[in-house]
mmCIF file of C-alpha atoms in Angstrom:
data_model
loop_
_atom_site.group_PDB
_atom_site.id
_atom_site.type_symbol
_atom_site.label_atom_id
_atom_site.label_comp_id
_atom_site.label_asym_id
_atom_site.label_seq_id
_atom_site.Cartn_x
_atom_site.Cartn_y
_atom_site.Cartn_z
ATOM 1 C CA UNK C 94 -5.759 0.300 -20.287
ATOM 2 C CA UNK C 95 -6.913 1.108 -17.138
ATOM 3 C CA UNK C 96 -7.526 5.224 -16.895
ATOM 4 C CA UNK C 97 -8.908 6.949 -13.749
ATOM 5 C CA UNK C 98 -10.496 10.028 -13.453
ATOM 6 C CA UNK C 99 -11.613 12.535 -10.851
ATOM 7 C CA UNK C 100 -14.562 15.111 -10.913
ATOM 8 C CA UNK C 101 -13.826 17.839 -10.152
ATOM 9 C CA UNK C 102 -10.557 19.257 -10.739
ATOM 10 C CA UNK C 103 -11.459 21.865 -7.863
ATOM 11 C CA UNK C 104 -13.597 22.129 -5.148
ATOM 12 C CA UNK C 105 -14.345 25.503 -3.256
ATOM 13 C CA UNK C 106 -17.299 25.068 -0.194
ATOM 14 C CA UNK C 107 -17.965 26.932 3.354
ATOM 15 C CA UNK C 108 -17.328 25.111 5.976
ATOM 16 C CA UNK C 109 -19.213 22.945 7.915
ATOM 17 C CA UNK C 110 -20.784 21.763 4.647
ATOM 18 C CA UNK C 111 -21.000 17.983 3.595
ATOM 19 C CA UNK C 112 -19.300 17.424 0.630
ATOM 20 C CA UNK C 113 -18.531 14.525 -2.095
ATOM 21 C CA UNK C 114 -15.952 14.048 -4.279
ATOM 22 C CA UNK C 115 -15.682 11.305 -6.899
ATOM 23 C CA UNK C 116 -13.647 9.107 -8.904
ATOM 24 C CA UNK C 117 -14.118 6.348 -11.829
ATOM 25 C CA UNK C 118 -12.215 4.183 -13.605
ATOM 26 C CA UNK C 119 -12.369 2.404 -16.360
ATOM 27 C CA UNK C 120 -11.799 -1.435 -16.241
ATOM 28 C CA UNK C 121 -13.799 -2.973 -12.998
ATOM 29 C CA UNK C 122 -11.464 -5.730 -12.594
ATOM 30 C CA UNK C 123 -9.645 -3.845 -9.660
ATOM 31 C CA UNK C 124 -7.966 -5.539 -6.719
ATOM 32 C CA UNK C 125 -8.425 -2.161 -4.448
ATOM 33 C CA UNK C 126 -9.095 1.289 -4.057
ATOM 34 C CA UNK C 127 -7.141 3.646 -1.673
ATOM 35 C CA UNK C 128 -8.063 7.783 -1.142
ATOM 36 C CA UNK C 129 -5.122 9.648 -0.664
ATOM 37 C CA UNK C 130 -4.930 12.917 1.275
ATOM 38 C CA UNK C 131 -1.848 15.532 0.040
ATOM 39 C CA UNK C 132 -0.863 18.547 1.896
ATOM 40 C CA UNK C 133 0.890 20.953 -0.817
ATOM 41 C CA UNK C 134 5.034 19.953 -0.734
ATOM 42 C CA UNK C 135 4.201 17.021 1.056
ATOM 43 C CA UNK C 136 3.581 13.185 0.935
ATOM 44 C CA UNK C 137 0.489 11.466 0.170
ATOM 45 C CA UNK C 138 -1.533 9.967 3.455
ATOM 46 C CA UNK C 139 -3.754 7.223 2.972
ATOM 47 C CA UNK C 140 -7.418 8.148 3.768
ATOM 48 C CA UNK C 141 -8.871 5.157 3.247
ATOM 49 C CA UNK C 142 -8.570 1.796 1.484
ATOM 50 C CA UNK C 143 -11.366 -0.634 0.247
ATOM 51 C CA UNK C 144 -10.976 -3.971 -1.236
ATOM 52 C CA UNK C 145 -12.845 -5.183 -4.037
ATOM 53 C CA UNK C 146 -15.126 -7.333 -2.444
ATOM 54 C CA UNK C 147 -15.893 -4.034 0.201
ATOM 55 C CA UNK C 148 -18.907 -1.615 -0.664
ATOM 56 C CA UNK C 149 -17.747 0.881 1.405
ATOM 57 C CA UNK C 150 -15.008 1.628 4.343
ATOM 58 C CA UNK C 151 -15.372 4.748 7.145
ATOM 59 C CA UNK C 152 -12.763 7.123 9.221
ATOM 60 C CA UNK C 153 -14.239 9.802 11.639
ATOM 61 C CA UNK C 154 -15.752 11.687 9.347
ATOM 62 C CA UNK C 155 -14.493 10.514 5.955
ATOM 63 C CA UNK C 156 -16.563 7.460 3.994
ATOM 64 C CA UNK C 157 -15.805 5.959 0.572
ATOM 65 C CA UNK C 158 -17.993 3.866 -1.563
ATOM 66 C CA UNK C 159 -17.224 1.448 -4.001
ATOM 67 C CA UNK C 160 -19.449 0.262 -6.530
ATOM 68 C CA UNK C 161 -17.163 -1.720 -9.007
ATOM 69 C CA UNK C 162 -19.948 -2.549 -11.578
ATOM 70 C CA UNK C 163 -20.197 1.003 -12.872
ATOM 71 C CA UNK C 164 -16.689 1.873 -12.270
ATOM 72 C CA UNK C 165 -16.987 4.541 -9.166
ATOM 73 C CA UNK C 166 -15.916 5.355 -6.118
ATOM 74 C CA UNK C 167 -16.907 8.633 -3.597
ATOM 75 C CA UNK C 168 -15.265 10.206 -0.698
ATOM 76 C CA UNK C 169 -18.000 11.553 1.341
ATOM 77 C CA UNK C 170 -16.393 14.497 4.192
ATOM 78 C CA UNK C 171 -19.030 15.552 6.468
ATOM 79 C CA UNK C 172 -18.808 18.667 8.176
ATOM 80 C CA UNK C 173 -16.193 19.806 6.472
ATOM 81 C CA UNK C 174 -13.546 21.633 7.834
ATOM 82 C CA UNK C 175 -10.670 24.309 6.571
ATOM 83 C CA UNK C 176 -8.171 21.916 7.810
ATOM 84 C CA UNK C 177 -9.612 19.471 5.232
ATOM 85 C CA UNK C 178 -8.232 21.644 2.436
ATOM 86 C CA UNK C 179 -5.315 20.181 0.433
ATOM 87 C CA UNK C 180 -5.349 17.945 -2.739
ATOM 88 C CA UNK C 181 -7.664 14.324 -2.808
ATOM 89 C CA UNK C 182 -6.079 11.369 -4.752
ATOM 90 C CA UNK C 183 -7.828 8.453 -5.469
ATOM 91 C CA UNK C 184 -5.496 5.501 -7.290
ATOM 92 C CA UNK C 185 -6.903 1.553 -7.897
ATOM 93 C CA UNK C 186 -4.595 -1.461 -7.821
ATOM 94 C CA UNK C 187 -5.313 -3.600 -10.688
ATOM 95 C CA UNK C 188 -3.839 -6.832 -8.944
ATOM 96 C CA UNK C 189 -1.565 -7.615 -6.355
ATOM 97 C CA UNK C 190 1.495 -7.628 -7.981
ATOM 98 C CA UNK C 191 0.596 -4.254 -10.178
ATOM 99 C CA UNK C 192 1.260 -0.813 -9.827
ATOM 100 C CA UNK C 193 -0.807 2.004 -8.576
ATOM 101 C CA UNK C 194 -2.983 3.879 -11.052
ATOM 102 C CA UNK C 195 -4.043 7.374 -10.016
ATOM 103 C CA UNK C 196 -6.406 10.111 -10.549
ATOM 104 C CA UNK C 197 -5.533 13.711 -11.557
ATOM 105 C CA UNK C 198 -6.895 14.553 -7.580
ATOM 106 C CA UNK C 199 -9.479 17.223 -6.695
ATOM 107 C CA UNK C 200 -7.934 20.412 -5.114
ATOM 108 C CA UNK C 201 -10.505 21.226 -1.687
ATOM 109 C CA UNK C 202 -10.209 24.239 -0.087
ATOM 110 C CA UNK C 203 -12.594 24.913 2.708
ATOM 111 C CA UNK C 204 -13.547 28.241 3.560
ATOM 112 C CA UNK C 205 -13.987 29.764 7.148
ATOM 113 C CA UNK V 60 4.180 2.511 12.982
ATOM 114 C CA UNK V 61 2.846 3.243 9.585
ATOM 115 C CA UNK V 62 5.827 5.656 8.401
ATOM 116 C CA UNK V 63 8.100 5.531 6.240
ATOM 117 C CA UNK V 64 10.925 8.333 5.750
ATOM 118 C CA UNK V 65 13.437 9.875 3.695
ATOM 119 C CA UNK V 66 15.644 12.142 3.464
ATOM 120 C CA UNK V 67 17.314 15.002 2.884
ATOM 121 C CA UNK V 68 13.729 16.922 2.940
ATOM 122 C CA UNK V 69 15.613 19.338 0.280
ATOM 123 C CA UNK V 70 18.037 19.545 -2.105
ATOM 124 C CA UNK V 71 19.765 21.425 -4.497
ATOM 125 C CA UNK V 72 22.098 20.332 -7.095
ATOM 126 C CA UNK V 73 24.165 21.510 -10.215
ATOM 127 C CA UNK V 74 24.385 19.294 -13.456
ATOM 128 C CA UNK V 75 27.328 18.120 -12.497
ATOM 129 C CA UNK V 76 26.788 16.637 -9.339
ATOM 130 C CA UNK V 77 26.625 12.972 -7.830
ATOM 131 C CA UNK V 78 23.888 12.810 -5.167
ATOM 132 C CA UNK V 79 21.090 10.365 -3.248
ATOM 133 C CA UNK V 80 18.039 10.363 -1.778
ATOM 134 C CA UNK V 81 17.256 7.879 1.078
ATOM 135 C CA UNK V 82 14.124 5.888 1.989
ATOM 136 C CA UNK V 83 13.658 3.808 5.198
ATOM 137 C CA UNK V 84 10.489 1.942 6.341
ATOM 138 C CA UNK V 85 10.349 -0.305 9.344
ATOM 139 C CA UNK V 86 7.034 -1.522 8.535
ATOM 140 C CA UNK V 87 8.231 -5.067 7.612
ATOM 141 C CA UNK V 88 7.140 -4.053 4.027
ATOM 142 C CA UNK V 89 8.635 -6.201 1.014
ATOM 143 C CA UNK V 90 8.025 -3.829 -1.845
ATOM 144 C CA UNK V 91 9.444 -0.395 -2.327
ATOM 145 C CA UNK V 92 8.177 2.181 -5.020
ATOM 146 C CA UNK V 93 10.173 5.301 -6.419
ATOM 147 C CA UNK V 94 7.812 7.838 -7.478
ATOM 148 C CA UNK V 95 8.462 11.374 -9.706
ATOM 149 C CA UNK V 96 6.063 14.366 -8.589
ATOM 150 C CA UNK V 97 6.035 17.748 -10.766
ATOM 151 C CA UNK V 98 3.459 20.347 -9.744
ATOM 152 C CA UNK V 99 -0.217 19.671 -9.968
ATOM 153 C CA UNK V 100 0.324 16.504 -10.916
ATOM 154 C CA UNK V 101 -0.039 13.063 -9.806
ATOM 155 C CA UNK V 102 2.857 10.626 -8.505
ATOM 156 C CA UNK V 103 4.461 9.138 -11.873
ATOM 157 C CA UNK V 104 5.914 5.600 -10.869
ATOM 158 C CA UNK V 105 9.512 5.309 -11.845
ATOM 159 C CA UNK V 106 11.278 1.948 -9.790
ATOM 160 C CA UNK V 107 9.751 -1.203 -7.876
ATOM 161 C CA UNK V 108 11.754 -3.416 -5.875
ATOM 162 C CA UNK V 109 9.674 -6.260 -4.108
ATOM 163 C CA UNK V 110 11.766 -8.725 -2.013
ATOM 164 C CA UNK V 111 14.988 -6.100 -2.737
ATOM 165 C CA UNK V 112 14.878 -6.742 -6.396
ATOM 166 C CA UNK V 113 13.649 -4.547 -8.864
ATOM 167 C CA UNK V 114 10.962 -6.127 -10.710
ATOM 168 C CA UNK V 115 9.621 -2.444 -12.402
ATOM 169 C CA UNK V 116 11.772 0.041 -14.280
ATOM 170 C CA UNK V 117 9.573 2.759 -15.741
ATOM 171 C CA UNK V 118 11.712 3.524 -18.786
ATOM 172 C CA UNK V 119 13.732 5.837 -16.337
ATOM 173 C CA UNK V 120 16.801 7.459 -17.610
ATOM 174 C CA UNK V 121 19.971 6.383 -16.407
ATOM 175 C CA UNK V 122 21.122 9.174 -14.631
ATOM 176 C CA UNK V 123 18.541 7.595 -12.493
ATOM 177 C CA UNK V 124 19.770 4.452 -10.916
ATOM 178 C CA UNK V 125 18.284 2.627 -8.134
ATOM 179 C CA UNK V 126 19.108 0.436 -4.653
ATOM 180 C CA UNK V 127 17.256 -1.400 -2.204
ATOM 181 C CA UNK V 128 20.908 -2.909 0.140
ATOM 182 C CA UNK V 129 17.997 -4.152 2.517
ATOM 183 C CA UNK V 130 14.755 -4.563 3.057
ATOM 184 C CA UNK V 131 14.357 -1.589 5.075
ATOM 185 C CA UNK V 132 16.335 1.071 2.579
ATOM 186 C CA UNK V 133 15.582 1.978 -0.932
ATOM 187 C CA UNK V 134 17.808 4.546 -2.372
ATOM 188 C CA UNK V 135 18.050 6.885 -5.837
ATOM 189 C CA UNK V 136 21.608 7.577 -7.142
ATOM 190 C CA UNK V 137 21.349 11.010 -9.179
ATOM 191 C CA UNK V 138 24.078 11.943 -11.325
ATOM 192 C CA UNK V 139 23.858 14.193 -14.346
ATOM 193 C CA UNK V 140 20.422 15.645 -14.059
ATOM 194 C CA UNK V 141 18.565 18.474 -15.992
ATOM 195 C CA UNK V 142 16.579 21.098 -14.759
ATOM 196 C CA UNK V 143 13.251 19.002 -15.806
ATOM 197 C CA UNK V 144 14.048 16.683 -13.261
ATOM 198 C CA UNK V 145 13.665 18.875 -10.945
ATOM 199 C CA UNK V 146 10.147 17.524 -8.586
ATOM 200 C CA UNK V 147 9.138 16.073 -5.313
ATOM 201 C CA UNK V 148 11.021 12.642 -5.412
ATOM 202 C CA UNK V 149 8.059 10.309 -3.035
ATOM 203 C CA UNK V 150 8.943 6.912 -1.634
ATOM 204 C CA UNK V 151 6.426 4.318 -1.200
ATOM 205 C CA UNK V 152 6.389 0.677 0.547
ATOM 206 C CA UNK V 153 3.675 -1.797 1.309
ATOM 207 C CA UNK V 154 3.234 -5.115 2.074
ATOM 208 C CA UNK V 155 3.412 -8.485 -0.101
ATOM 209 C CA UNK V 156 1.398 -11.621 0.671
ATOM 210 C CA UNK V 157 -1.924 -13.320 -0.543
ATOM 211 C CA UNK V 158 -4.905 -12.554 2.122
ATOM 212 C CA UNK V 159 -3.463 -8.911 2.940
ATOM 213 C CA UNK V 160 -5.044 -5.077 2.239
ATOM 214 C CA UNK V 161 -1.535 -3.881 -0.094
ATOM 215 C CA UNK V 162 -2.175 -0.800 1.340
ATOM 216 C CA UNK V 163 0.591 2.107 0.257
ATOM 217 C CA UNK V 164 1.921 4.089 2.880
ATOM 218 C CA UNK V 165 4.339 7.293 1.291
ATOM 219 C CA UNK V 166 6.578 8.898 2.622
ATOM 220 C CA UNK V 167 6.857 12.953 3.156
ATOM 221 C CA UNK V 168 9.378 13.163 0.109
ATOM 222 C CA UNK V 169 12.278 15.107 -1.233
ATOM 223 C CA UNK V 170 11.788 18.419 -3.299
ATOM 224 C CA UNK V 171 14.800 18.343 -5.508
ATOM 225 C CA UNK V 172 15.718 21.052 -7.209
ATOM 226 C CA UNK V 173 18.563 20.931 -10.325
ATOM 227 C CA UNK V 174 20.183 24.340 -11.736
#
């Protein structure tokens, strides 16, 4: 059974610092891997999405690795910002016709 | 347009009471997800419809029930709730097809709250 997990559970930096955030899962055999962004009350917005066959996939100043083999994924935020603070979901897609499996999300908040 | 909404943005609700929460996407999208959000927490999948037929129940309780009229709507029919079921309610589309990203695109949600 496919589990995913996100390290860490909480995230406190100054800003203007680069930052990582990461995610694993358990079974490789994944059709894709999408970052969410959530605002507190609010929906999720997708970050960014990489396929399986994708290494990596950039926004601005957001960039997310995938290395399947070893089960892991990063969000990399450079400069970071205090409007970057809110909650950071990753989830995989096991195959097309499957259902979204998500991590337990790593709480930023970015200090001025 | 990558949005998909819903509404009311709030509610509140006795035990007693018949209500639904609305979902729209004009994205073309074929599938449609329900999703349960308590506090903390991550979205909990509860209904899929993909070409406007449900093809994933979650074990949901009844007083749960589920539409999709069109391709463009998805609805959830509340009746009898409890206070546990009180959460942010998301709705989710995304695309079908072979050759294509199945990106998710959510919508803002509704925070229900049952008394």
């Amino acid at each position: 059974k496919q589990e995913v997990t996100q390290i860490p559970a909480a995230l406190s930096v100054p800003e203007g610092e680069n930052l990582v955030l990461n995610c694993s899962f358990t079974d490789s055999a994944i059709y894709n891997l999408q970052w969410f962004r959530q605002d507190p009350g609010k929906g999720l917005t997708s970050l960014l999405l990489i396929q399986s066959s994708q290494r990596e996939q950039t926004s601005g100043r957001l960039n997310a690795s995938l290395d399947k083999s070893s089960g892991r994924s990063t969000l990399y935020i450079a400069a970071s910002q205090p409007g970057d603070s809110a909650t950071y979901l990753c989830a995989v897609l096991e195959n097309q016709g499957g259902k979204l499996i998500f991590g337990q999300g790593t709480e930023l908040s970015v200090k001025p | 347009d990558t949005e998909v909404t819903q509404t009311p943005k709030h509610l509140v609700m006795g035990m007693t009471n018949k209500k639904s929460l609305k979902c729209e996407q004009h994205m073309g999208h074929r599938a449609m997800y329900w999703y349960k959000q308590k506090a903390k927490k991550p979205p909990e999948l509860m209904f899929v419809y993909s070409y406007e037929k449900l093809s994933i129940n979650e074990s949901v309780p009844s007083r749960f029930s589920p539409e999709c009229p069109n391709s463009s709507l998805l609805n959830l029919h509340l009746h009898a709730l409890q206070p546990e079921d009180s959460a942010l309610y998301l709705c989710a589309s995304k695309d079908l097809g072979t050759g294509i990203k199945h990106e998710q695109f959510f919508g803002p949600g509704t925070r229900l709250t049952v008394l």
